[in-house]
């Protein structure tokens, strides 16, 4: 039975501190986290400076060689299972944290964000327990031979830099495998979403994860906690999810010391809808892919190519679907959409709404700010929006907006749509809607992305590789692929 949340209870501000070497550290410098739906202060957060980041990295380095390193894999696995179980036990606390930080409907957070957080610990615990070892016998000139085997060692202290759009899911997606592989971590959550990391620190303490294995520093990016962490010489590897521009800065930071970096970056994902598709499924899938989480999903669709014979019908059905999405509070079961993360992000999204009109778009629906009740007027609400009438060279078709909006464009044949979908700097994901099996395979093979969905979207088996091509990222995480980043393979050669 899910605990019913009292909204009065949620709106009380709380203080969030850094978590370093198992202790909660204040800094004397506080910043405020405001709820996206009404602007009230949700939390005061202690901002980490250079000294706190340094203390966190040192604690992580010490823990790397302390009790954590003495655990055998099965013991580490047990601890990660305990973390997952404790997350499940505190499920509603995480729901509340994500709701007040992100403002998205509770049913979305309960269905996606929090269960995946727990799953990220269980899955990587299972993977590390079952990972095979390479073994090669070789001949030697003296006839006695030699044996080779490889072992996976932790890479060291991993800096985990997170975005705000699915805070708990994306943080645990990195912390889970990093810890499963025996690393220690310093997490820098987004300044917009500090609460889930703070709660995870409590979980780590409750289940007895040794001090210093999991650390959290709060604060901002450039010339602040984020940059202090990524430039810290004692950090062994950096895993980052966020904007492409930030990824480039982090890659430069990683070059000093030649440190590995994993980058999950932005997207400008295309959906491709063929006339032979299951139209109900394509409409439902496109509505989700463009508007879930108020369009703040890296895998979300912002370009929709629709084959000309069904273009008009598709646009009018999309319009109906969008207009049925009523914005509302996370706790309101009737809420179809939350607000954007902040006023600053809303300004950015609205600047694209303006740009679309300047470029000559037809606004099919939306394009502005919805009328909200007085109590929610200070929220970062924005109307879900559909445009037609622009081509592939428009700014709206080329740049990531990261809001609830999609540009719908007609196409006439398969070769043309493949060329147009690929003509973009990004390459994260695509959704292809067709009932023609051969065409599905052909298009999936030809589209330049890391993830191609056919007749679905956001269907994720966590064992599969995840990542983007072109400016959408470097490297793959997910399943055993995560081990390539979070471990160093060492070969041992024994002369017999
Ligand atoms: P962002 O790049 O602004 O910030 C991400 C994190 O980096 C934050 O914690 C921020 O404080 C930190 N940061 C910023 N500048 C830094 C610097 N110079 N050095 C170190 N840290 C720094 O991204 P965001 O706005 O939080 O997230 C939205 C973006 O994330 C979108 O572009 C979205 O597509 C992308 N994203 C990608 C994926 C993926 O898997 N490919 C998943 C989710 C989000």
Short mmCIF file of C-alpha atoms and ligand atoms in Angstrom, two decimals:
data_model
loop_
_atom_site.label_atom_id
_atom_site.label_comp_id
_atom_site.label_asym_id
_atom_site.label_seq_id
_atom_site.Cartn_x
_atom_site.Cartn_y
_atom_site.Cartn_z
CA UNK A 1 0.00 0.00 0.00
CA UNK A 2 1.55 3.33 -1.03
CA UNK A 3 1.75 6.01 1.61
CA UNK A 4 -0.48 8.92 0.75
CA UNK A 5 1.58 12.09 0.59
CA UNK A 6 0.43 15.11 2.49
CA UNK A 7 1.34 18.11 0.38
CA UNK A 8 1.69 20.35 3.45
CA UNK A 9 4.34 17.94 4.70
CA UNK A 10 6.27 18.12 1.45
CA UNK A 11 6.47 21.87 1.25
CA UNK A 12 8.51 22.27 4.44
CA UNK A 13 12.04 23.27 3.53
CA UNK A 14 14.85 21.01 4.67
CA UNK A 15 18.59 21.43 4.89
CA UNK A 16 20.78 19.25 2.71
CA UNK A 17 24.45 18.81 3.48
CA UNK A 18 27.39 17.29 1.69
CA UNK A 19 28.10 13.67 2.53
CA UNK A 20 31.82 13.10 2.94
CA UNK A 21 33.47 10.10 4.56
CA UNK A 22 30.16 9.06 6.09
CA UNK A 23 29.50 12.45 7.68
CA UNK A 24 27.17 15.32 6.87
CA UNK A 25 29.20 18.44 6.18
CA UNK A 26 27.95 22.01 6.21
CA UNK A 27 29.93 24.73 4.52
CA UNK A 28 28.37 28.00 5.62
CA UNK A 29 27.33 28.70 2.03
CA UNK A 30 23.75 27.77 1.23
CA UNK A 31 21.79 27.85 -2.00
CA UNK A 32 18.07 27.33 -2.38
CA UNK A 33 16.28 24.65 -4.31
CA UNK A 34 12.80 25.74 -5.42
CA UNK A 35 9.91 23.52 -6.49
CA UNK A 36 9.33 23.85 -10.24
CA UNK A 37 5.52 23.85 -9.89
CA UNK A 38 5.07 26.80 -7.50
CA UNK A 39 8.50 28.20 -6.72
CA UNK A 40 8.45 27.53 -2.97
CA UNK A 41 11.77 26.71 -1.30
CA UNK A 42 12.03 22.92 -1.04
CA UNK A 43 15.48 22.77 0.47
CA UNK A 44 18.53 24.77 1.46
CA UNK A 45 21.65 23.11 0.16
CA UNK A 46 25.19 23.45 1.53
CA UNK A 47 27.40 24.35 -1.41
CA UNK A 48 30.70 22.49 -1.53
CA UNK A 49 33.83 24.48 -2.32
CA UNK A 50 37.32 23.29 -3.27
CA UNK A 51 38.07 22.17 0.29
CA UNK A 52 34.98 19.93 0.53
CA UNK A 53 35.52 18.46 -2.93
CA UNK A 54 39.11 17.73 -2.00
CA UNK A 55 38.01 16.10 1.28
CA UNK A 56 35.47 13.95 -0.59
CA UNK A 57 38.02 12.78 -3.16
CA UNK A 58 40.57 12.01 -0.43
CA UNK A 59 37.96 10.05 1.53
CA UNK A 60 37.08 8.10 -1.60
CA UNK A 61 40.76 7.37 -2.28
CA UNK A 62 41.33 6.11 1.23
CA UNK A 63 38.20 3.96 1.14
CA UNK A 64 39.38 2.43 -2.11
CA UNK A 65 42.18 0.69 -0.22
CA UNK A 66 40.25 0.23 3.04
CA UNK A 67 37.55 -2.27 4.08
CA UNK A 68 35.78 -1.92 0.72
CA UNK A 69 38.75 -3.49 -1.08
CA UNK A 70 38.84 -6.38 1.38
CA UNK A 71 35.33 -7.55 0.54
CA UNK A 72 35.11 -10.51 -1.81
CA UNK A 73 32.77 -10.03 -4.75
CA UNK A 74 29.90 -11.95 -3.17
CA UNK A 75 30.06 -9.76 -0.05
CA UNK A 76 30.01 -6.62 -2.17
CA UNK A 77 27.06 -8.03 -4.08
CA UNK A 78 25.18 -8.62 -0.82
CA UNK A 79 25.76 -4.99 0.16
CA UNK A 80 24.43 -3.72 -3.16
CA UNK A 81 21.35 -5.89 -2.75
CA UNK A 82 20.90 -4.34 0.69
CA UNK A 83 21.09 -0.88 -0.90
CA UNK A 84 18.40 -1.86 -3.42
CA UNK A 85 16.18 -3.29 -0.69
CA UNK A 86 16.56 -0.18 1.44
CA UNK A 87 15.60 1.97 -1.56
CA UNK A 88 12.50 -0.18 -1.94
CA UNK A 89 11.76 0.23 1.76
CA UNK A 90 12.06 4.02 1.43
CA UNK A 91 10.34 4.08 -1.94
CA UNK A 92 7.90 6.86 -1.02
CA UNK A 93 10.69 9.08 0.35
CA UNK A 94 12.41 8.89 -3.02
CA UNK A 95 9.11 9.57 -4.80
CA UNK A 96 8.63 12.64 -2.67
CA UNK A 97 12.18 13.85 -3.30
CA UNK A 98 11.86 13.45 -7.05
CA UNK A 99 8.41 15.03 -7.13
CA UNK A 100 9.48 18.15 -5.27
CA UNK A 101 12.78 18.45 -7.16
CA UNK A 102 11.45 17.71 -10.64
CA UNK A 103 7.70 18.39 -10.37
CA UNK A 104 6.67 15.50 -12.59
CA UNK A 105 3.49 13.45 -11.99
CA UNK A 106 3.85 10.94 -9.16
CA UNK A 107 2.67 8.06 -11.35
CA UNK A 108 5.59 8.69 -13.75
CA UNK A 109 8.12 8.80 -10.90
CA UNK A 110 6.66 5.68 -9.27
CA UNK A 111 6.68 3.82 -12.56
CA UNK A 112 10.05 4.87 -14.00
CA UNK A 113 12.46 6.79 -11.84
CA UNK A 114 12.46 5.12 -8.44
CA UNK A 115 12.07 1.42 -9.44
CA UNK A 116 14.93 1.86 -11.91
CA UNK A 117 17.06 3.33 -9.13
CA UNK A 118 16.76 0.14 -7.09
CA UNK A 119 17.13 -2.04 -10.20
CA UNK A 120 20.42 -0.33 -11.08
CA UNK A 121 22.00 -1.75 -7.90
CA UNK A 122 20.55 -5.26 -8.29
CA UNK A 123 21.40 -5.59 -11.97
CA UNK A 124 25.06 -4.61 -11.67
CA UNK A 125 25.44 -6.74 -8.55
CA UNK A 126 24.25 -9.72 -10.62
CA UNK A 127 26.50 -8.85 -13.53
CA UNK A 128 29.67 -8.53 -11.47
CA UNK A 129 28.89 -11.83 -9.74
CA UNK A 130 28.62 -13.64 -13.07
CA UNK A 131 31.20 -11.93 -15.22
CA UNK A 132 33.43 -14.51 -16.94
CA UNK A 133 37.22 -14.41 -16.91
CA UNK A 134 39.40 -14.86 -20.03
CA UNK A 135 41.87 -17.71 -19.90
CA UNK A 136 44.48 -18.65 -22.54
CA UNK A 137 47.07 -21.43 -22.55
CA UNK A 138 50.12 -20.65 -24.66
CA UNK A 139 53.12 -22.52 -25.95
CA UNK A 140 56.65 -21.44 -24.95
CA UNK A 141 60.02 -22.36 -26.59
CA UNK A 142 61.01 -24.60 -23.65
CA UNK A 143 57.86 -26.65 -24.14
CA UNK A 144 56.50 -25.98 -20.65
CA UNK A 145 53.97 -23.40 -21.68
CA UNK A 146 52.28 -20.55 -19.85
CA UNK A 147 48.82 -19.62 -18.64
CA UNK A 148 47.18 -16.24 -19.10
CA UNK A 149 44.16 -15.03 -17.24
CA UNK A 150 42.65 -11.61 -16.95
CA UNK A 151 41.21 -9.99 -13.86
CA UNK A 152 39.02 -6.92 -13.58
CA UNK A 153 40.28 -4.30 -11.15
CA UNK A 154 38.42 -1.18 -10.07
CA UNK A 155 39.45 1.90 -12.00
CA UNK A 156 39.69 3.92 -8.75
CA UNK A 157 37.86 7.03 -7.59
CA UNK A 158 35.04 7.76 -10.02
CA UNK A 159 33.55 11.25 -10.34
CA UNK A 160 29.84 10.99 -11.17
CA UNK A 161 28.40 14.21 -12.61
CA UNK A 162 24.62 14.10 -13.01
CA UNK A 163 21.91 16.13 -14.76
CA UNK A 164 18.51 17.07 -13.36
CA UNK A 165 16.10 15.46 -15.79
CA UNK A 166 15.77 11.97 -14.24
CA UNK A 167 17.95 12.51 -11.20
CA UNK A 168 17.70 9.25 -9.29
CA UNK A 169 17.57 6.95 -12.30
CA UNK A 170 20.59 8.56 -13.98
CA UNK A 171 22.68 8.82 -10.81
CA UNK A 172 22.19 5.17 -9.83
CA UNK A 173 22.82 4.13 -13.44
CA UNK A 174 26.42 5.17 -12.73
CA UNK A 175 26.81 4.67 -8.99
CA UNK A 176 25.45 1.08 -9.20
CA UNK A 177 28.03 -0.27 -11.68
CA UNK A 178 30.85 1.85 -10.24
CA UNK A 179 30.37 0.37 -6.76
CA UNK A 180 29.67 -3.13 -8.10
CA UNK A 181 33.09 -3.03 -9.76
CA UNK A 182 34.77 -2.09 -6.46
CA UNK A 183 35.28 1.61 -7.14
CA UNK A 184 34.54 4.44 -4.75
CA UNK A 185 32.54 7.44 -5.94
CA UNK A 186 32.10 11.15 -5.49
CA UNK A 187 28.72 12.22 -6.85
CA UNK A 188 27.92 15.77 -7.90
CA UNK A 189 24.15 15.89 -8.44
CA UNK A 190 22.66 18.73 -10.41
CA UNK A 191 22.14 21.88 -8.37
CA UNK A 192 18.50 21.61 -9.50
CA UNK A 193 17.93 18.16 -7.98
CA UNK A 194 19.91 17.63 -4.77
CA UNK A 195 17.43 15.51 -2.79
CA UNK A 196 17.75 12.00 -4.23
CA UNK A 197 21.53 11.99 -3.72
CA UNK A 198 21.05 13.15 -0.14
CA UNK A 199 18.59 10.32 0.46
CA UNK A 200 20.88 7.79 -1.16
CA UNK A 201 23.57 8.84 1.32
CA UNK A 202 21.18 7.94 4.14
CA UNK A 203 20.54 4.57 2.51
CA UNK A 204 24.29 3.88 2.27
CA UNK A 205 24.69 4.68 5.97
CA UNK A 206 21.76 2.49 6.99
CA UNK A 207 23.05 -0.58 5.19
CA UNK A 208 26.62 -0.09 6.39
CA UNK A 209 28.48 0.78 3.22
CA UNK A 210 31.98 1.62 4.52
CA UNK A 211 32.74 5.30 5.03
CA UNK A 212 34.18 7.11 2.02
CA UNK A 213 32.88 4.63 -0.58
CA UNK A 214 29.95 6.89 -1.50
CA UNK A 215 30.34 10.66 -1.20
CA UNK A 216 28.14 13.53 -2.37
CA UNK A 217 29.20 17.10 -3.01
CA UNK A 218 26.55 19.68 -3.84
CA UNK A 219 26.88 22.75 -5.97
CA UNK A 220 27.14 24.17 -9.44
CA UNK A 221 29.21 23.39 -12.54
CA UNK A 222 31.78 25.83 -13.94
CA UNK A 223 34.26 27.24 -11.43
CA UNK A 224 32.32 25.41 -8.70
CA UNK A 225 31.89 21.89 -7.27
CA UNK A 226 31.47 20.24 -10.71
CA UNK A 227 34.65 21.68 -12.15
CA UNK A 228 36.61 21.27 -8.88
CA UNK A 229 35.71 17.58 -8.98
CA UNK A 230 36.44 16.88 -12.65
CA UNK A 231 39.79 18.69 -12.46
CA UNK A 232 40.84 17.01 -9.22
CA UNK A 233 44.07 15.06 -9.90
CA UNK A 234 43.10 12.21 -7.56
CA UNK A 235 39.96 11.39 -9.56
CA UNK A 236 40.66 8.33 -11.70
CA UNK A 237 37.74 8.46 -14.15
CA UNK A 238 34.79 10.74 -14.91
CA UNK A 239 31.32 9.64 -15.92
CA UNK A 240 29.04 12.42 -17.06
CA UNK A 241 25.46 12.83 -18.26
CA UNK A 242 24.38 16.24 -19.43
CA UNK A 243 24.65 18.76 -22.21
CA UNK A 244 27.05 18.30 -25.09
CA UNK A 245 28.76 21.64 -24.37
CA UNK A 246 29.42 20.62 -20.76
CA UNK A 247 30.65 17.23 -21.96
CA UNK A 248 33.27 18.95 -24.11
CA UNK A 249 34.51 20.95 -21.09
CA UNK A 250 34.67 17.77 -19.01
CA UNK A 251 36.56 15.94 -21.73
CA UNK A 252 39.17 18.70 -21.67
CA UNK A 253 39.41 18.35 -17.88
CA UNK A 254 39.85 14.58 -18.26
CA UNK A 255 42.73 15.09 -20.69
CA UNK A 256 44.89 16.29 -17.79
CA UNK A 257 46.13 13.05 -16.31
CA UNK A 258 44.83 11.08 -19.33
CA UNK A 259 41.75 9.90 -17.48
CA UNK A 260 38.94 7.86 -19.03
CA UNK A 261 35.67 9.65 -19.55
CA UNK A 262 32.19 8.38 -20.36
CA UNK A 263 29.86 10.95 -21.89
CA UNK A 264 26.09 10.62 -22.24
CA UNK A 265 25.09 13.85 -23.92
CA UNK A 266 22.31 15.66 -25.72
CA UNK A 267 20.05 14.54 -28.55
CA UNK A 268 17.77 15.80 -31.30
CA UNK A 269 16.02 12.53 -31.82
CA UNK A 270 13.90 11.72 -34.84
CA UNK A 271 10.79 9.58 -34.95
CA UNK A 272 10.08 8.11 -38.39
CA UNK A 273 6.46 7.22 -39.02
CA UNK A 274 5.71 5.20 -42.16
CA UNK A 275 2.22 5.12 -43.66
CA UNK A 276 2.02 1.36 -43.02
CA UNK A 277 2.44 1.75 -39.25
CA UNK A 278 -0.02 0.79 -36.55
CA UNK A 279 -1.36 4.33 -36.22
CA UNK A 280 -2.72 4.04 -32.70
CA UNK A 281 0.60 2.71 -31.45
CA UNK A 282 2.57 5.35 -33.36
CA UNK A 283 0.43 8.17 -31.99
CA UNK A 284 0.60 6.88 -28.43
CA UNK A 285 4.37 6.27 -28.69
CA UNK A 286 5.08 9.67 -30.23
CA UNK A 287 3.02 11.47 -27.61
CA UNK A 288 5.04 9.74 -24.89
CA UNK A 289 8.38 10.21 -26.59
CA UNK A 290 7.88 13.93 -27.19
CA UNK A 291 6.04 14.94 -24.03
CA UNK A 292 6.90 12.56 -21.16
CA UNK A 293 8.66 14.34 -18.29
CA UNK A 294 7.60 17.61 -19.96
CA UNK A 295 9.92 16.79 -22.87
CA UNK A 296 12.98 16.67 -20.61
CA UNK A 297 14.24 13.23 -21.64
CA UNK A 298 17.50 12.88 -23.55
CA UNK A 299 15.91 10.09 -25.61
CA UNK A 300 12.83 12.20 -26.34
CA UNK A 301 11.60 12.95 -29.83
CA UNK A 302 11.83 16.52 -31.09
CA UNK A 303 11.69 15.79 -34.85
CA UNK A 304 8.82 13.70 -36.21
CA UNK A 305 9.01 12.62 -39.85
CA UNK A 306 5.65 11.37 -41.11
CA UNK A 307 5.07 9.78 -44.54
CA UNK A 308 2.96 12.16 -46.61
CA UNK A 309 -0.22 10.04 -47.11
CA UNK A 310 -0.89 10.02 -43.36
CA UNK A 311 0.66 13.40 -42.49
CA UNK A 312 -2.52 15.45 -42.00
CA UNK A 313 -4.31 12.73 -40.05
CA UNK A 314 -1.24 12.14 -37.87
CA UNK A 315 -0.83 15.84 -37.05
CA UNK A 316 -4.48 16.26 -36.12
CA UNK A 317 -4.41 13.16 -33.88
CA UNK A 318 -1.20 14.36 -32.22
CA UNK A 319 -2.88 17.72 -31.65
CA UNK A 320 -5.86 16.04 -29.97
CA UNK A 321 -3.55 13.99 -27.76
CA UNK A 322 -1.46 17.00 -26.74
CA UNK A 323 -4.50 19.10 -25.93
CA UNK A 324 -5.75 16.34 -23.63
CA UNK A 325 -2.58 16.59 -21.49
CA UNK A 326 -3.56 18.80 -18.61
CA UNK A 327 -0.72 20.32 -16.60
CA UNK A 328 -0.99 19.85 -12.86
CA UNK A 329 0.62 19.13 -9.52
CA UNK A 330 2.61 15.89 -9.17
CA UNK A 331 0.21 14.60 -6.55
CA UNK A 332 -2.85 15.19 -8.75
CA UNK A 333 -3.76 11.86 -10.40
CA UNK A 334 -5.36 13.82 -13.27
CA UNK A 335 -2.10 15.63 -14.03
CA UNK A 336 -0.85 14.74 -17.50
CA UNK A 337 2.27 16.85 -17.35
CA UNK A 338 4.46 18.67 -14.85
CA UNK A 339 6.31 21.95 -15.32
CA UNK A 340 9.82 22.50 -16.67
CA UNK A 341 12.63 22.24 -14.13
CA UNK A 342 13.15 25.99 -13.57
CA UNK A 343 12.32 29.49 -14.72
CA UNK A 344 15.74 29.66 -16.35
CA UNK A 345 15.02 26.55 -18.41
CA UNK A 346 11.56 27.86 -19.26
CA UNK A 347 13.14 31.07 -20.62
CA UNK A 348 15.30 28.89 -22.87
CA UNK A 349 12.36 26.79 -24.09
CA UNK A 350 10.19 29.88 -24.66
CA UNK A 351 13.00 31.48 -26.67
CA UNK A 352 12.72 28.48 -29.04
CA UNK A 353 8.93 28.88 -29.14
CA UNK A 354 9.53 32.48 -30.27
CA UNK A 355 12.22 31.41 -32.73
CA UNK A 356 9.87 28.86 -34.30
CA UNK A 357 7.37 31.60 -35.09
CA UNK A 358 10.11 33.88 -36.39
CA UNK A 359 11.28 31.09 -38.68
CA UNK A 360 7.75 30.79 -40.08
CA UNK A 361 6.41 27.71 -38.28
CA UNK A 362 2.72 26.91 -38.14
CA UNK A 363 1.88 26.49 -34.46
CA UNK A 364 -0.50 23.54 -34.48
CA UNK A 365 -1.06 23.76 -30.74
CA UNK A 366 0.56 25.40 -27.72
CA UNK A 367 3.41 27.85 -28.12
CA UNK A 368 3.09 29.72 -24.83
CA UNK A 369 2.39 29.54 -21.12
CA UNK A 370 -0.77 27.79 -19.87
CA UNK A 371 -3.29 29.50 -17.62
CA UNK A 372 -2.65 28.08 -14.14
CA UNK A 373 -4.42 28.59 -10.79
CA UNK A 374 -3.11 31.45 -8.64
CA UNK A 375 -1.17 29.13 -6.29
CA UNK A 376 0.84 27.67 -9.18
CA UNK A 377 1.51 30.87 -11.11
CA UNK A 378 5.13 31.02 -9.92
CA UNK A 379 5.81 27.59 -11.48
CA UNK A 380 7.78 26.99 -14.67
CA UNK A 381 4.73 25.91 -16.68
CA UNK A 382 4.82 25.79 -20.44
CA UNK A 383 2.36 24.58 -23.05
CA UNK A 384 3.12 21.38 -24.92
CA UNK A 385 3.66 22.49 -28.49
CA UNK A 386 3.55 21.08 -32.01
CA UNK A 387 4.85 22.84 -35.09
CA UNK A 388 4.69 22.12 -38.79
CA UNK A 389 5.89 24.14 -41.77
CA UNK A 390 9.64 24.19 -41.06
CA UNK A 391 12.41 22.28 -42.83
CA UNK A 392 15.51 20.42 -41.67
CA UNK A 393 17.66 23.55 -41.81
CA UNK A 394 15.58 25.49 -39.30
CA UNK A 395 17.04 26.10 -35.84
CA UNK A 396 14.00 24.25 -34.44
CA UNK A 397 14.97 21.13 -36.40
CA UNK A 398 18.66 21.30 -35.50
CA UNK A 399 19.09 22.34 -31.86
CA UNK A 400 18.12 20.41 -28.74
CA UNK A 401 15.30 22.32 -27.00
CA UNK A 402 14.64 19.89 -24.13
CA UNK A 403 11.03 20.93 -23.70
CA UNK A 404 7.57 19.52 -24.51
CA UNK A 405 7.62 20.25 -28.22
CA UNK A 406 7.99 18.56 -31.58
CA UNK A 407 8.38 19.68 -35.16
CA UNK A 408 6.41 17.43 -37.52
CA UNK A 409 7.63 17.20 -41.13
CA UNK A 410 6.35 15.17 -44.10
CA UNK A 411 8.53 12.82 -46.18
CA UNK A 412 8.00 10.88 -49.41
CA UNK A 413 10.32 7.87 -49.37
CA UNK A 414 12.61 5.75 -47.24
CA UNK A 415 15.94 6.90 -48.67
CA UNK A 416 14.96 10.52 -48.26
CA UNK A 417 13.90 10.16 -44.63
CA UNK A 418 17.06 8.27 -43.70
CA UNK A 419 19.19 11.03 -45.21
CA UNK A 420 17.20 13.74 -43.45
CA UNK A 421 17.10 12.01 -40.05
CA UNK A 422 20.89 11.54 -40.22
CA UNK A 423 21.55 15.13 -41.23
CA UNK A 424 22.02 16.31 -37.64
CA UNK A 425 24.93 16.82 -35.24
CA UNK A 426 23.38 14.49 -32.66
CA UNK A 427 22.89 10.71 -32.77
CA UNK A 428 21.31 9.35 -29.61
CA UNK A 429 18.05 7.53 -30.39
CA UNK A 430 15.32 7.04 -32.94
CA UNK A 431 11.85 5.48 -33.00
CA UNK A 432 10.77 3.82 -36.26
CA UNK A 433 7.07 3.08 -36.76
CA UNK A 434 6.28 0.53 -39.48
CA UNK A 435 4.70 -2.90 -39.87
CA UNK A 436 7.09 -3.81 -42.70
CA UNK A 437 9.72 -6.03 -41.08
CA UNK A 438 12.34 -5.66 -43.80
CA UNK A 439 11.98 -1.92 -43.80
CA UNK A 440 12.30 -1.85 -40.01
CA UNK A 441 15.65 -3.67 -40.21
CA UNK A 442 16.91 -1.54 -43.11
CA UNK A 443 16.08 1.77 -41.46
CA UNK A 444 17.34 0.70 -38.02
CA UNK A 445 20.66 -0.26 -39.63
CA UNK A 446 20.96 2.99 -41.58
CA UNK A 447 20.10 5.52 -38.89
CA UNK A 448 23.15 7.03 -37.17
CA UNK A 449 22.22 6.55 -33.50
CA UNK A 450 23.21 4.47 -30.50
CA UNK A 451 19.66 3.26 -29.82
CA UNK A 452 17.04 2.43 -32.49
CA UNK A 453 13.55 1.50 -31.38
CA UNK A 454 11.06 -0.16 -33.72
CA UNK A 455 7.39 0.25 -32.82
CA UNK A 456 8.32 1.33 -29.31
CA UNK A 457 10.10 3.98 -27.30
CA UNK A 458 11.95 3.92 -23.96
CA UNK A 459 11.72 0.15 -23.80
CA UNK A 460 14.92 -0.58 -21.90
CA UNK A 461 16.49 -3.86 -20.92
CA UNK A 462 19.25 -2.71 -18.59
CA UNK A 463 21.61 -5.37 -19.93
CA UNK A 464 21.75 -3.68 -23.33
CA UNK A 465 24.32 -1.05 -24.40
CA UNK A 466 23.28 2.55 -23.95
CA UNK A 467 24.93 5.62 -25.46
CA UNK A 468 25.04 7.91 -28.45
CA UNK A 469 27.07 8.57 -31.58
CA UNK A 470 28.26 11.88 -33.02
CA UNK A 471 27.75 14.70 -30.49
CA UNK A 472 25.47 12.56 -28.33
CA UNK A 473 28.33 10.96 -26.48
CA UNK A 474 31.31 8.70 -26.15
CA UNK A 475 31.26 5.16 -24.82
CA UNK A 476 28.54 2.71 -23.90
CA UNK A 477 27.17 1.95 -20.47
CA UNK A 478 24.63 -0.74 -19.58
CA UNK A 479 24.98 -4.43 -18.75
CA UNK A 480 28.49 -5.84 -19.20
CA UNK A 481 29.38 -2.79 -21.32
CA UNK A 482 29.56 -0.74 -18.14
CA UNK A 483 32.44 -2.94 -17.00
CA UNK A 484 34.61 -1.61 -19.81
CA UNK A 485 34.47 1.80 -18.20
CA UNK A 486 34.35 0.97 -14.50
CA UNK A 487 37.14 -1.62 -14.47
CA UNK A 488 40.71 -1.97 -15.71
CA UNK A 489 41.51 -5.37 -17.17
CA UNK A 490 44.78 -6.79 -15.96
CA UNK A 491 46.39 -9.79 -17.64
CA UNK A 492 48.37 -12.23 -15.50
CA UNK A 493 50.79 -14.49 -17.38
CA UNK A 494 52.22 -17.49 -15.48
CA UNK A 495 55.14 -19.40 -16.90
CA UNK A 496 54.76 -23.06 -16.03
P1 LIG B 1 24.29 20.27 -17.81
O1 LIG B 1 25.38 19.87 -18.74
O2 LIG B 1 23.95 21.72 -17.72
O3 LIG B 1 24.66 19.86 -16.31
C1 LIG B 1 24.91 18.51 -15.96
C2 LIG B 1 25.78 18.48 -14.74
O4 LIG B 1 27.07 18.99 -15.05
C3 LIG B 1 25.27 19.31 -13.56
O5 LIG B 1 25.50 18.59 -12.37
C4 LIG B 1 26.13 20.55 -13.63
O6 LIG B 1 26.26 21.22 -12.40
C5 LIG B 1 27.45 19.97 -14.09
N1 LIG B 1 28.35 20.90 -14.78
C6 LIG B 1 28.03 21.95 -15.57
N2 LIG B 1 29.16 22.54 -16.04
C7 LIG B 1 30.21 21.83 -15.56
C8 LIG B 1 31.62 21.92 -15.71
N3 LIG B 1 32.19 22.87 -16.45
N4 LIG B 1 32.39 21.02 -15.07
C9 LIG B 1 31.83 20.04 -14.33
N5 LIG B 1 30.51 19.91 -14.15
C10 LIG B 1 29.70 20.78 -14.76
O7 LIG B 1 23.05 19.37 -18.18
P2 LIG B 1 21.58 19.46 -17.57
O8 LIG B 1 20.96 20.72 -18.06
O9 LIG B 1 21.64 19.18 -16.12
O10 LIG B 1 20.87 18.20 -18.27
C11 LIG B 1 20.19 18.25 -19.48
C12 LIG B 1 21.08 17.73 -20.58
O11 LIG B 1 21.48 16.40 -20.29
C13 LIG B 1 20.39 17.65 -21.94
O12 LIG B 1 21.27 18.09 -22.94
C14 LIG B 1 20.11 16.15 -22.11
O13 LIG B 1 19.98 15.71 -23.44
C15 LIG B 1 21.31 15.57 -21.44
N6 LIG B 1 21.05 14.18 -21.03
C16 LIG B 1 21.66 13.17 -21.72
C17 LIG B 1 21.40 11.84 -21.36
C18 LIG B 1 22.04 10.69 -22.10
O14 LIG B 1 21.99 9.58 -21.58
N7 LIG B 1 22.63 10.89 -23.26
C19 LIG B 1 20.54 11.57 -20.30
C20 LIG B 1 19.94 12.63 -19.63
C21 LIG B 1 20.22 13.93 -20.00
#
